CSV table of C-alpha atoms and ligand atoms in Angstrom, one decimal:
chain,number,residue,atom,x,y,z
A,1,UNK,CA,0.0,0.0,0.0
A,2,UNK,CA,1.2,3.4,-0.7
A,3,UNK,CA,1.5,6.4,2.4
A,4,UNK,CA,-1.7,7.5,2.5
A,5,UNK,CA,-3.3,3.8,2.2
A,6,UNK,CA,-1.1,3.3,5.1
A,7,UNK,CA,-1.9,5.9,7.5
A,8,UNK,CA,-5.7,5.0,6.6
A,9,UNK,CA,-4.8,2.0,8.1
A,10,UNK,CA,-3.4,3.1,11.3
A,11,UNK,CA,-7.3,4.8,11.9
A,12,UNK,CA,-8.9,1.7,11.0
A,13,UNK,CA,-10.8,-1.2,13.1
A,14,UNK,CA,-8.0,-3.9,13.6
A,15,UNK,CA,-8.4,-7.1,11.7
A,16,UNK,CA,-9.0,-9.3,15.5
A,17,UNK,CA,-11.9,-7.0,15.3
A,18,UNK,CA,-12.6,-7.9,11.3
A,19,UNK,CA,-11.1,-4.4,10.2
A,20,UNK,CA,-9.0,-4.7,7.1
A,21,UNK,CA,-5.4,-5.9,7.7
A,22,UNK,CA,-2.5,-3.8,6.8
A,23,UNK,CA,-0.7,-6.6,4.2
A,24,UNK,CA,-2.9,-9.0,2.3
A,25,UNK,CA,0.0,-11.8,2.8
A,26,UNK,CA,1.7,-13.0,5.8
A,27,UNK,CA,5.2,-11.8,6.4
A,28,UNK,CA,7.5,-14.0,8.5
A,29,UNK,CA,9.5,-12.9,10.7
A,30,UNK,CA,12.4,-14.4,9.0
A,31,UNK,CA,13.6,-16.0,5.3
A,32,UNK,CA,16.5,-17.3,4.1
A,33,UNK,CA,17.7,-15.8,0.6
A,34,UNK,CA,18.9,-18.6,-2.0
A,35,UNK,CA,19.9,-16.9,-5.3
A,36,UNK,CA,21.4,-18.2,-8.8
A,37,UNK,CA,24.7,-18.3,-7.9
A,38,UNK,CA,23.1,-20.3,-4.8
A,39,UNK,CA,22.0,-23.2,-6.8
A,40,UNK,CA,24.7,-23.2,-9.3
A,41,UNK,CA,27.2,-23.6,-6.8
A,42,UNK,CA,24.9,-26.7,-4.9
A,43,UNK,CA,24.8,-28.1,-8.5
A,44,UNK,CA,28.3,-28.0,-9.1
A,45,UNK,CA,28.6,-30.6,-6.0
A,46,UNK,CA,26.2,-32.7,-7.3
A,47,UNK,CA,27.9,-33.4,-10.7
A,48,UNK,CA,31.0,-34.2,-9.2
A,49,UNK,CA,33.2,-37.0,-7.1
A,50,UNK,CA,32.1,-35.9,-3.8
A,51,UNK,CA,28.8,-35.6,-1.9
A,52,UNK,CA,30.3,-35.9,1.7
A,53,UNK,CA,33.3,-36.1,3.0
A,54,UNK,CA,35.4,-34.1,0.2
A,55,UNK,CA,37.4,-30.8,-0.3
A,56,UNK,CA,34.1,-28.4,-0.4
A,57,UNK,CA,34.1,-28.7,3.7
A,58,UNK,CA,37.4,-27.5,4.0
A,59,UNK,CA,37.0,-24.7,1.7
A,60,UNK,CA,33.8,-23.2,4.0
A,61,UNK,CA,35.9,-23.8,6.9
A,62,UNK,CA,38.1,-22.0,6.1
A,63,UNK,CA,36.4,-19.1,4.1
A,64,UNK,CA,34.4,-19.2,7.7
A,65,UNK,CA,37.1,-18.8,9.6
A,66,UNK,CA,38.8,-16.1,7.8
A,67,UNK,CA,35.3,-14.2,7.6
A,68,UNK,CA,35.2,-14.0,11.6
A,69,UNK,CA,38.9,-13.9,12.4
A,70,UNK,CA,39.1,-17.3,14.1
A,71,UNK,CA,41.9,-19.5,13.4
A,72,UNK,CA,40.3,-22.8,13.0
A,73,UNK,CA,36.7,-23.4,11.8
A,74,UNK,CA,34.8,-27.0,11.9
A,75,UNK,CA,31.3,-27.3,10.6
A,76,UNK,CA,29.2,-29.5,11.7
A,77,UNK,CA,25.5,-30.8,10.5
A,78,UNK,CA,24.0,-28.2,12.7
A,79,UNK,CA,24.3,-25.3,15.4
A,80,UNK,CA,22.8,-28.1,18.1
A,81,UNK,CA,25.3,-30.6,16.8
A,82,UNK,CA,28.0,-26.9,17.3
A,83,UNK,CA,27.1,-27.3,20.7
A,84,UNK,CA,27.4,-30.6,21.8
A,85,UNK,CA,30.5,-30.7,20.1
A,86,UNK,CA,31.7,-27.6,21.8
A,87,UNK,CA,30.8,-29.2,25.7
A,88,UNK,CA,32.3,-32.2,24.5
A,89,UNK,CA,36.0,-30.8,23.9
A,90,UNK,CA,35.8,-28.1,26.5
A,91,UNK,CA,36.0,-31.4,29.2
A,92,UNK,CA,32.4,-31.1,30.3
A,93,UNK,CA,30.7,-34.0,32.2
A,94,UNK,CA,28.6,-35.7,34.5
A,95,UNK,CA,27.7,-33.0,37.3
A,96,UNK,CA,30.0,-30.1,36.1
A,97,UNK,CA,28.1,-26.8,36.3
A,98,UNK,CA,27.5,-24.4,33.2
A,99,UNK,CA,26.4,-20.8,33.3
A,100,UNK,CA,24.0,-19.6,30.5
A,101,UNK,CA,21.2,-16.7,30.4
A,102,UNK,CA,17.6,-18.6,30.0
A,103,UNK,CA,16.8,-16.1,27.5
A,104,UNK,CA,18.1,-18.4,24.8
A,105,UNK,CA,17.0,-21.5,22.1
A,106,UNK,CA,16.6,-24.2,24.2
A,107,UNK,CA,19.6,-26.3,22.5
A,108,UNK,CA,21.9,-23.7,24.6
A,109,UNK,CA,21.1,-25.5,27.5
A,110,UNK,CA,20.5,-28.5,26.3
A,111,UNK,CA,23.9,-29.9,24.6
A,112,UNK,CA,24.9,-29.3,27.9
A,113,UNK,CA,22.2,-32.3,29.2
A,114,UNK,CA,24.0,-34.1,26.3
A,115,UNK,CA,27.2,-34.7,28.4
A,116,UNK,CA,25.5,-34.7,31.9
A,117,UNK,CA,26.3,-31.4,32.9
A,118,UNK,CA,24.0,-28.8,34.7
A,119,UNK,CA,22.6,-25.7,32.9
A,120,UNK,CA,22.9,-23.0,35.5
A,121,UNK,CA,20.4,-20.3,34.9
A,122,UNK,CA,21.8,-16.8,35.4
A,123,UNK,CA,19.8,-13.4,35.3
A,124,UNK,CA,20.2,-10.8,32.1
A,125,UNK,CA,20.5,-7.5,32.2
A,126,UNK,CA,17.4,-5.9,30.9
A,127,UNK,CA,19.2,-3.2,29.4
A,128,UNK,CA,21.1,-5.6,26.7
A,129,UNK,CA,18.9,-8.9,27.3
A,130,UNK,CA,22.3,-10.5,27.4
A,131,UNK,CA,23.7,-12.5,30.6
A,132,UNK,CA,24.3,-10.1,33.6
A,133,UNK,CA,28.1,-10.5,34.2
A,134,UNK,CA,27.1,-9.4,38.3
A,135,UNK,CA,24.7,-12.3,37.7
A,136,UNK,CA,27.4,-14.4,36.4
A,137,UNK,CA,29.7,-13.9,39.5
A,138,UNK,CA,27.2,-14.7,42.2
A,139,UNK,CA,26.6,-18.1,40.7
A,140,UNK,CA,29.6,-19.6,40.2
A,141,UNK,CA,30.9,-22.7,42.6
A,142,UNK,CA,33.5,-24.9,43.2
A,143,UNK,CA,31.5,-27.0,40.3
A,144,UNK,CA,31.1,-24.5,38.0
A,145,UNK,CA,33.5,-25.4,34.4
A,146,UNK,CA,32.1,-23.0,32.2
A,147,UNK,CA,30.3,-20.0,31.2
A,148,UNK,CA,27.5,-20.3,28.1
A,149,UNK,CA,27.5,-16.5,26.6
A,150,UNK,CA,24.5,-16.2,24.3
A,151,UNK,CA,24.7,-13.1,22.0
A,152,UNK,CA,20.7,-12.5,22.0
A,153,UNK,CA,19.2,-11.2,18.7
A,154,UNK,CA,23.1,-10.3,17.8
A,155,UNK,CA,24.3,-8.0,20.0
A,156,UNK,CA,27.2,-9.1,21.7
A,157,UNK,CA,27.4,-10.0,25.5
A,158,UNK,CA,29.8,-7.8,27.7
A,159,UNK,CA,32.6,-10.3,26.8
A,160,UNK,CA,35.6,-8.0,28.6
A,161,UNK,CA,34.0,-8.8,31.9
A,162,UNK,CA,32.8,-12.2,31.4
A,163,UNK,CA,36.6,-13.3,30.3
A,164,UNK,CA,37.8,-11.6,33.4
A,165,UNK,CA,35.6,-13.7,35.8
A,166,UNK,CA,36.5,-17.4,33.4
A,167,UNK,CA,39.9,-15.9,33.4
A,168,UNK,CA,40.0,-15.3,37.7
A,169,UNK,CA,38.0,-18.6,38.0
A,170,UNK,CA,39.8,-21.0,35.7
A,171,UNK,CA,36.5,-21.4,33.8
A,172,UNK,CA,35.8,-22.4,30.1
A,173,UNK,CA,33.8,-19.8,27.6
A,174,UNK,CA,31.4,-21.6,24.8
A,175,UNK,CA,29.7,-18.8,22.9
A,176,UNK,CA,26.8,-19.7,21.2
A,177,UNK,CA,26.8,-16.8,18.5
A,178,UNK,CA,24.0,-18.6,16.5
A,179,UNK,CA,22.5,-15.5,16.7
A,180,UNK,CA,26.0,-13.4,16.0
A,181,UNK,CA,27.7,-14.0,13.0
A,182,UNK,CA,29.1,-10.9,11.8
A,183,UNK,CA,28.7,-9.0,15.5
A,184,UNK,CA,31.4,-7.3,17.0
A,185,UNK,CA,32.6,-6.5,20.4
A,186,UNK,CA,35.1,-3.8,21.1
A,187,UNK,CA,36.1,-4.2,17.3
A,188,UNK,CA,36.8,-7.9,17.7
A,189,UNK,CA,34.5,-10.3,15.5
A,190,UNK,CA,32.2,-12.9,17.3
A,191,UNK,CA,34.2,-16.3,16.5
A,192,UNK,CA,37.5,-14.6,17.4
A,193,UNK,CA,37.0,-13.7,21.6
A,194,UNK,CA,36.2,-16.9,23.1
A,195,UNK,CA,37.9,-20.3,23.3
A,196,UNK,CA,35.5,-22.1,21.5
A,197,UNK,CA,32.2,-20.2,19.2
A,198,UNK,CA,29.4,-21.8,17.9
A,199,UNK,CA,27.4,-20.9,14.5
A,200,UNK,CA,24.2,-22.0,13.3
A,201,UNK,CA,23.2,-22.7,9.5
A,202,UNK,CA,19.5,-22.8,10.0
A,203,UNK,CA,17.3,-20.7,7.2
A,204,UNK,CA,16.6,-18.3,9.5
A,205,UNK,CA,20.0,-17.0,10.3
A,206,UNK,CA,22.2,-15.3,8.8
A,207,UNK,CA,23.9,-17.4,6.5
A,208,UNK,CA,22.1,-21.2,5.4
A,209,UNK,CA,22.5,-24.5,4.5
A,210,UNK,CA,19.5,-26.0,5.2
A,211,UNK,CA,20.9,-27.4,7.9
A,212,UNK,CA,24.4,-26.9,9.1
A,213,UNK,CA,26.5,-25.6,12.4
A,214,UNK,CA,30.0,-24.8,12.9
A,215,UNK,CA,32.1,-24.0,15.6
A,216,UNK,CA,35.8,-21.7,15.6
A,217,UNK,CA,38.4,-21.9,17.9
A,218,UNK,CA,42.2,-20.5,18.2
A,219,UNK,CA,43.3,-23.9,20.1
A,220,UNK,CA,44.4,-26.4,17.3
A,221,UNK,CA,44.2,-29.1,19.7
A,222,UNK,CA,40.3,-28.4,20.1
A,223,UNK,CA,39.8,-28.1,16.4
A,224,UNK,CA,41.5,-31.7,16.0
A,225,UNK,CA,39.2,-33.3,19.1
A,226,UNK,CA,36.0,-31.5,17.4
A,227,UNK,CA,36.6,-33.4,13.9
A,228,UNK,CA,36.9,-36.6,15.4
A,229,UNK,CA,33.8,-35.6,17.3
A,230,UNK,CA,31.6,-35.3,14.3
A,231,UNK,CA,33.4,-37.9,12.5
A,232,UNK,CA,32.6,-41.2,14.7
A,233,UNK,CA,35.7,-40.4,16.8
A,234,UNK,CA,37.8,-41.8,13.8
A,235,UNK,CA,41.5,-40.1,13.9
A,236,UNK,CA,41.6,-39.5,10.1
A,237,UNK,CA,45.4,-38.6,10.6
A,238,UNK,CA,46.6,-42.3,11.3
A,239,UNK,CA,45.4,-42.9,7.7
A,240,UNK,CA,46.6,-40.3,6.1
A,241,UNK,CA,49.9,-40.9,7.6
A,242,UNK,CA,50.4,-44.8,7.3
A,243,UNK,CA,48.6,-44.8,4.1
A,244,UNK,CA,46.8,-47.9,5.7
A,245,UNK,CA,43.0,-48.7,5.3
A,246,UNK,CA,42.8,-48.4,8.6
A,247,UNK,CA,40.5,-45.7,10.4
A,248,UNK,CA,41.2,-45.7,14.3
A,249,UNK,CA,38.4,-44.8,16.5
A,250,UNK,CA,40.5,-43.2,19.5
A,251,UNK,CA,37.3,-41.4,21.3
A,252,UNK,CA,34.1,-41.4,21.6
A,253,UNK,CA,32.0,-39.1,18.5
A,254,UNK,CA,28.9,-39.4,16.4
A,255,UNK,CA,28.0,-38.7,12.9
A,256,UNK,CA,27.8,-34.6,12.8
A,257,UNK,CA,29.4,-34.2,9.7
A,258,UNK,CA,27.9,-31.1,7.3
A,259,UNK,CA,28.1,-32.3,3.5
A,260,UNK,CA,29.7,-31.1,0.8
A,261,UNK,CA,26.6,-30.2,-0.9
A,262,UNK,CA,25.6,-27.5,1.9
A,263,UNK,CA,29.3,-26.8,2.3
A,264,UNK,CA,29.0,-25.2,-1.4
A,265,UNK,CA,25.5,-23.6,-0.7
A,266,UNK,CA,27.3,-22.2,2.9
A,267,UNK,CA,30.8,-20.4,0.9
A,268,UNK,CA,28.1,-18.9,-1.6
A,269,UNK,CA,26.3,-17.6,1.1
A,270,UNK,CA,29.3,-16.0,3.0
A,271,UNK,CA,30.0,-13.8,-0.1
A,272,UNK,CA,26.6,-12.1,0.9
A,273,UNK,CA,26.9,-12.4,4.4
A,274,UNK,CA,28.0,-8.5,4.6
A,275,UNK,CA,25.1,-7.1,2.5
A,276,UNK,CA,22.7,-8.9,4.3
A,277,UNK,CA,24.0,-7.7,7.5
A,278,UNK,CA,24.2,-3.7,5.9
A,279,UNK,CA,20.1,-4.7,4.7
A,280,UNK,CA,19.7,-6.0,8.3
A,281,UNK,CA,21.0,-3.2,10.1
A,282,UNK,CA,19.4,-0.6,8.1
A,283,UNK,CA,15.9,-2.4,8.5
A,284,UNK,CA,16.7,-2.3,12.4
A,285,UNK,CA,17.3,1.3,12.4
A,286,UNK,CA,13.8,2.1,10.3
A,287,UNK,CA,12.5,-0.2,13.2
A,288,UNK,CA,14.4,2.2,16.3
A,289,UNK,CA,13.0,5.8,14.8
A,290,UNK,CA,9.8,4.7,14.5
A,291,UNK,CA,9.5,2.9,17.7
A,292,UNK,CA,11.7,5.3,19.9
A,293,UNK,CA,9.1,7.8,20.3
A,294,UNK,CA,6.2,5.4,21.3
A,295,UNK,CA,6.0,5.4,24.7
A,296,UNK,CA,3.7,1.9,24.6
A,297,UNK,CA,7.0,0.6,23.6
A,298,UNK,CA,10.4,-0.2,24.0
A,299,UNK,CA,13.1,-0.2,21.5
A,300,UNK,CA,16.0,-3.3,21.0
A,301,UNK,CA,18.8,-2.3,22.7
A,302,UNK,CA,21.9,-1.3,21.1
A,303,UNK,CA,25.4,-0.9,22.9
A,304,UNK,CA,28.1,1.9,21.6
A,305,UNK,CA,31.0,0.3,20.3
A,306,UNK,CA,29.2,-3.0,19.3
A,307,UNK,CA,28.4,-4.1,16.2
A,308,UNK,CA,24.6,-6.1,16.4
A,309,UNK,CA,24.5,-8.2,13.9
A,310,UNK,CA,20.3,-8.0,14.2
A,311,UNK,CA,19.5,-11.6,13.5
A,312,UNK,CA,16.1,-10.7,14.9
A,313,UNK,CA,14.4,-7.3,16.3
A,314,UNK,CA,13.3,-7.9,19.8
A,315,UNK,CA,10.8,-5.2,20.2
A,316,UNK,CA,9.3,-4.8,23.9
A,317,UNK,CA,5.7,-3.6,25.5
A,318,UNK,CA,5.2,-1.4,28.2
A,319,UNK,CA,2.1,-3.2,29.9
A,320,UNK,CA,1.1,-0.5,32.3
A,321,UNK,CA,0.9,1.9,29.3
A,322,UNK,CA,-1.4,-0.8,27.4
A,323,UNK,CA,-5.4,-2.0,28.1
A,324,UNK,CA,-4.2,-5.4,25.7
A,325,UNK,CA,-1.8,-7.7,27.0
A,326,UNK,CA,1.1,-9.2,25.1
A,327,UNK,CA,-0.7,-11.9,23.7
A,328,UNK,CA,-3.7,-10.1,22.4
A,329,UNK,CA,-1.1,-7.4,20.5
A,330,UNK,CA,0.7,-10.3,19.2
A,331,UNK,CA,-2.7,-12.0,17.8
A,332,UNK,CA,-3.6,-8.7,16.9
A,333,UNK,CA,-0.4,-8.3,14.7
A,334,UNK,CA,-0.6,-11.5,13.3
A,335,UNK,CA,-4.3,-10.7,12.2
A,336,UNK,CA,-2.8,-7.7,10.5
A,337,UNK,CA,-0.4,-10.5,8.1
A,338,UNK,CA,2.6,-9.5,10.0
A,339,UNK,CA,4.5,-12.5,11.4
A,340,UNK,CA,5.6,-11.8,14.5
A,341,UNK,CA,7.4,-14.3,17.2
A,342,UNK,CA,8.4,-14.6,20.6
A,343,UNK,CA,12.0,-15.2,21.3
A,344,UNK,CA,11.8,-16.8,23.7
A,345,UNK,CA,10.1,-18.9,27.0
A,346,UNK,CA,12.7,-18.7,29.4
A,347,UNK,CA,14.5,-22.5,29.3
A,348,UNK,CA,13.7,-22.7,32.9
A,349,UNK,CA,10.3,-22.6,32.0
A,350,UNK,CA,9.9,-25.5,29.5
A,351,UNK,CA,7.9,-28.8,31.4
A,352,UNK,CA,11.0,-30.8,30.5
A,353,UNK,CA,13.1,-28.3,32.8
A,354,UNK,CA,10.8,-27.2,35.8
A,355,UNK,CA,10.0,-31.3,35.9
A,356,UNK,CA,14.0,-32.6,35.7
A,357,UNK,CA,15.4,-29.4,38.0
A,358,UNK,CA,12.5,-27.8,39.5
A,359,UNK,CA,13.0,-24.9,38.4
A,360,UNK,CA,10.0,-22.3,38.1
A,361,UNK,CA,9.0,-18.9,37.5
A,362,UNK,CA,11.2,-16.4,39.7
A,363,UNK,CA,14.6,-18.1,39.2
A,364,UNK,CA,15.7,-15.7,37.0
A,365,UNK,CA,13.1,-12.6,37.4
A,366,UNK,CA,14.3,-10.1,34.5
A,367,UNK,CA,15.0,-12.7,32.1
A,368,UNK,CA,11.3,-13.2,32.9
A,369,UNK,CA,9.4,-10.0,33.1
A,370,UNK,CA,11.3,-9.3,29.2
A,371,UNK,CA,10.3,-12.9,28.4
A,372,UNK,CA,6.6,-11.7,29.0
A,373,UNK,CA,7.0,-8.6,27.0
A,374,UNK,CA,8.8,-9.5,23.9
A,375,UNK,CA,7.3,-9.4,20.6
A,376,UNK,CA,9.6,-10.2,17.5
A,377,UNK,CA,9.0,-8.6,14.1
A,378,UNK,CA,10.1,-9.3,11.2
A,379,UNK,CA,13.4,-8.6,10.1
A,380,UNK,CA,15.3,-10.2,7.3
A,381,UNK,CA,17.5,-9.0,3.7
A,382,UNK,CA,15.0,-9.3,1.5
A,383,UNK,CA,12.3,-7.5,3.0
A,384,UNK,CA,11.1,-4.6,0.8
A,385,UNK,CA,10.6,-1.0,2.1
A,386,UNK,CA,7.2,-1.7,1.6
A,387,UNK,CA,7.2,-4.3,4.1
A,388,UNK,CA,9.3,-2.1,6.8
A,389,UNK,CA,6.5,0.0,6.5
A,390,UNK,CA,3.6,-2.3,6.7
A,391,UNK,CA,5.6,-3.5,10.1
A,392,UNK,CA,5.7,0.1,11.5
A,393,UNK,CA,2.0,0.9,10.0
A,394,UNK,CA,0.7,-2.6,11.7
A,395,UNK,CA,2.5,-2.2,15.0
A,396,UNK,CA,1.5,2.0,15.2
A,397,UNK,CA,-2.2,0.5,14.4
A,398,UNK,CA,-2.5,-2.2,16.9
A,399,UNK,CA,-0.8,0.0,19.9
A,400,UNK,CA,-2.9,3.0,19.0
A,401,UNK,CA,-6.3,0.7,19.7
A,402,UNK,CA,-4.7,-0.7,22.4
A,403,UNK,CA,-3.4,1.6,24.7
A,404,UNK,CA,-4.3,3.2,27.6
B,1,PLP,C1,19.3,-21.5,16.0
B,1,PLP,C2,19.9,-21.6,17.4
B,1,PLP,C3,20.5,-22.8,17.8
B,1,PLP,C4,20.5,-24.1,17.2
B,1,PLP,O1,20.9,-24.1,15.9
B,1,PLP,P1,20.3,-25.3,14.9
B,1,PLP,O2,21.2,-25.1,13.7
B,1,PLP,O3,18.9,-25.0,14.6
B,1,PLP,O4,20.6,-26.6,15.6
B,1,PLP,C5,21.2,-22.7,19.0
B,1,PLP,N1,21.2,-21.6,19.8
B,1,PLP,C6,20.5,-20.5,19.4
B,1,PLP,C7,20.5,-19.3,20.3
B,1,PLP,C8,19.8,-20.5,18.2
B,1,PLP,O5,19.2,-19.4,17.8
């Protein structure tokens, strides 16, 4: 619709109510972008010798790793997969203690179940919605092995101050920058700060194929464990150096291995990877001026010398300024063809976890109350301005009918 449609709109009956919506089609809240040079590259792999297990892997690893200044990169067949992975070669086990933010996917916390450790919930801070490094400090015990930074929506976590306490405490770092590839903290990419950084392939993120993880580390030691990992826990090496037929499983692994196939689809992607995130952030700051002066509502928070990377746009209520709850705007929205989400229930708050630890609702109380108040909107490369617009037009709409 053109301006004057739009602000037309914003006077109108919602469509809960039966009002016309804003867009006639839905728009996610987020969409991989597969081009030409997408498929041609996929194709490529499929004509040749190797499906799986051939030289296209190395070549995304290391275009990956060079892309986020890391020195070793090993994908994996997804950003769960990057997890377990990760716990497994940082030493985690039976009992060991982890601290993580609740505010996250639940496969954060859950590779951590994977090796028998214990997610230990810690609070954010509501100002970033990132892991609280005061909160951080207070929870860690003689158990405790390693801290779980999650870089929520894509702004990086206060990583200065949560080194310093790992570094004091003798304590692993596992960043899961699923939501993060191409943030920076302090001028340092995501991938290069921690010991060992995880990346997710899903469509929804930044860069896809199909399915696909990978994690980067400095430590070449780790990056050796972490291919055996995903590859059985076969050491490829005694092969390659006896020439022999033999392949020696020397630990423990699984099948995690990414293919070739979505290793081509993944190092076509990359090239794009920094106009997306240029499309991404300029979508973001539509979203911030339009937002900033509603006082129904509360921006995503940015930080000064950070680079977000705005893999989503977490957009925040102010419930004592609204008559509609959270879950009546989101309908609301969604009846307007805008598809919003909600990232996400607290992990603490899943049956699985308040059954297996007891945990419940005031464990981690900010985490919470911003849990209760997010709304996600759309926010992805190939979004038109059109469909900025119909996003601002469909949120200004459903906050003006339900306000105070
Ligand atoms: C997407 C995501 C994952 C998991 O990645 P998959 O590739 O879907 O397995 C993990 N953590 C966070 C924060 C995510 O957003």
């Amino acid at each position: 619709m053109n301006e004057a449609e739009r602000q037309d709109a914003v006077t109108e009956v919602p469509a809960l109510l039966g009002g016309t919506p804003v867009r006639a089609r839905m728009l996610p809240y987020g969409r991989q972008h597969v081009d030409e040079s997408d498929i041609q590259a996929v194709t490529e792999v499929l004509r040749g010798d190797w499906l799986t297990n051939g030289p296209t892997v190395a070549r995304f690893e290391e275009a990956f790793a060079a892309r986020v200044g890391a020195r070793f990169a090993v994908a994996l067949s997804s950003g769960t997969a990057a997890l377990h992975a990760a716990a497994i070669v940082a030493g985690l086990g039976p009992d060991d203690e982890v601290i993580l933010s609740p505010l996250t996917f639940l496969a954060s916390a859950n590779c951590l179940l994977y090796c028998g450790a214990i997610p230990v919930f810690a609070d954010i801070d509501p100002a970033t919605l990132n892991l609280d490094p005061e909160r951080v400090e207070a929870a860690v015990t003689s158990r405790t092995k390693a801290i779980l930074p999650v870089h929520f929506a894509g702004l990086p976590c206060d990583m200065d101050r949560i080194r310093a306490i790992a570094q004091t405490r003798g304590l692993r770092i596992i960043e899961d920058a699923a939501h993060a590839l191409g943030a920076e903290w302090n001028g340092r990419r995501i991938g290069s700060l921690g010991d060992l950084t995880t990346f997710s392939f899903h469509p929804v993120k930044h860069i896809t194929t199909g399915e696909g993880g990978m994690v980067t580390t400095d430590d070449p030691h780790l990056a050796e464990k972490l291919r055996r990992f995903r590859n059985h826990g076969i050491d490829k090496q005694v092969r390659d150096r006896q020439a022999t037929w033999r392949q020696d499983m020397v630990t423990f692994g699984f099948n995690y291995r990414l293919t070739d196939i979505q290793s081509a689809l993944g190092i076509s992607q990359l090239r794009r990877l920094d106009a997306g995130l240029a499309r991404r952030e300029a979508i973001a700051r539509q979203y911030q001026a339009a937002f900033a002066p509603m006082a129904e509502l509360l921006p995503a928070p940015t930080l000064a010398g950070s680079r977000h990377a705005w893999h989503i746009y977490p957009l925040r209520i102010e419930p004592d300024r609204l008559r509609e709850d959270r879950e009546t705007v989101f309908r609301a929205l969604r009846a307007e063809n805008v598809g919003v989400s909600v990232h996400y229930l607290p992990v603490h708050l899943h049956p699985f976890y308040r059954e297996r630890f007891g945990t419940d609702r005031g464990l981690c109380p900010a985490a919470e109350e911003a849990a209760d108040r997010l709304l996600t909107l759309p926010l992805f490369p190939q979004m038109t301005d059109g469909d900025v617009a119909d996003v601002v037009a469909a949120v200004r709409k459903v906050i003006r009918w339900g306000r105070r």
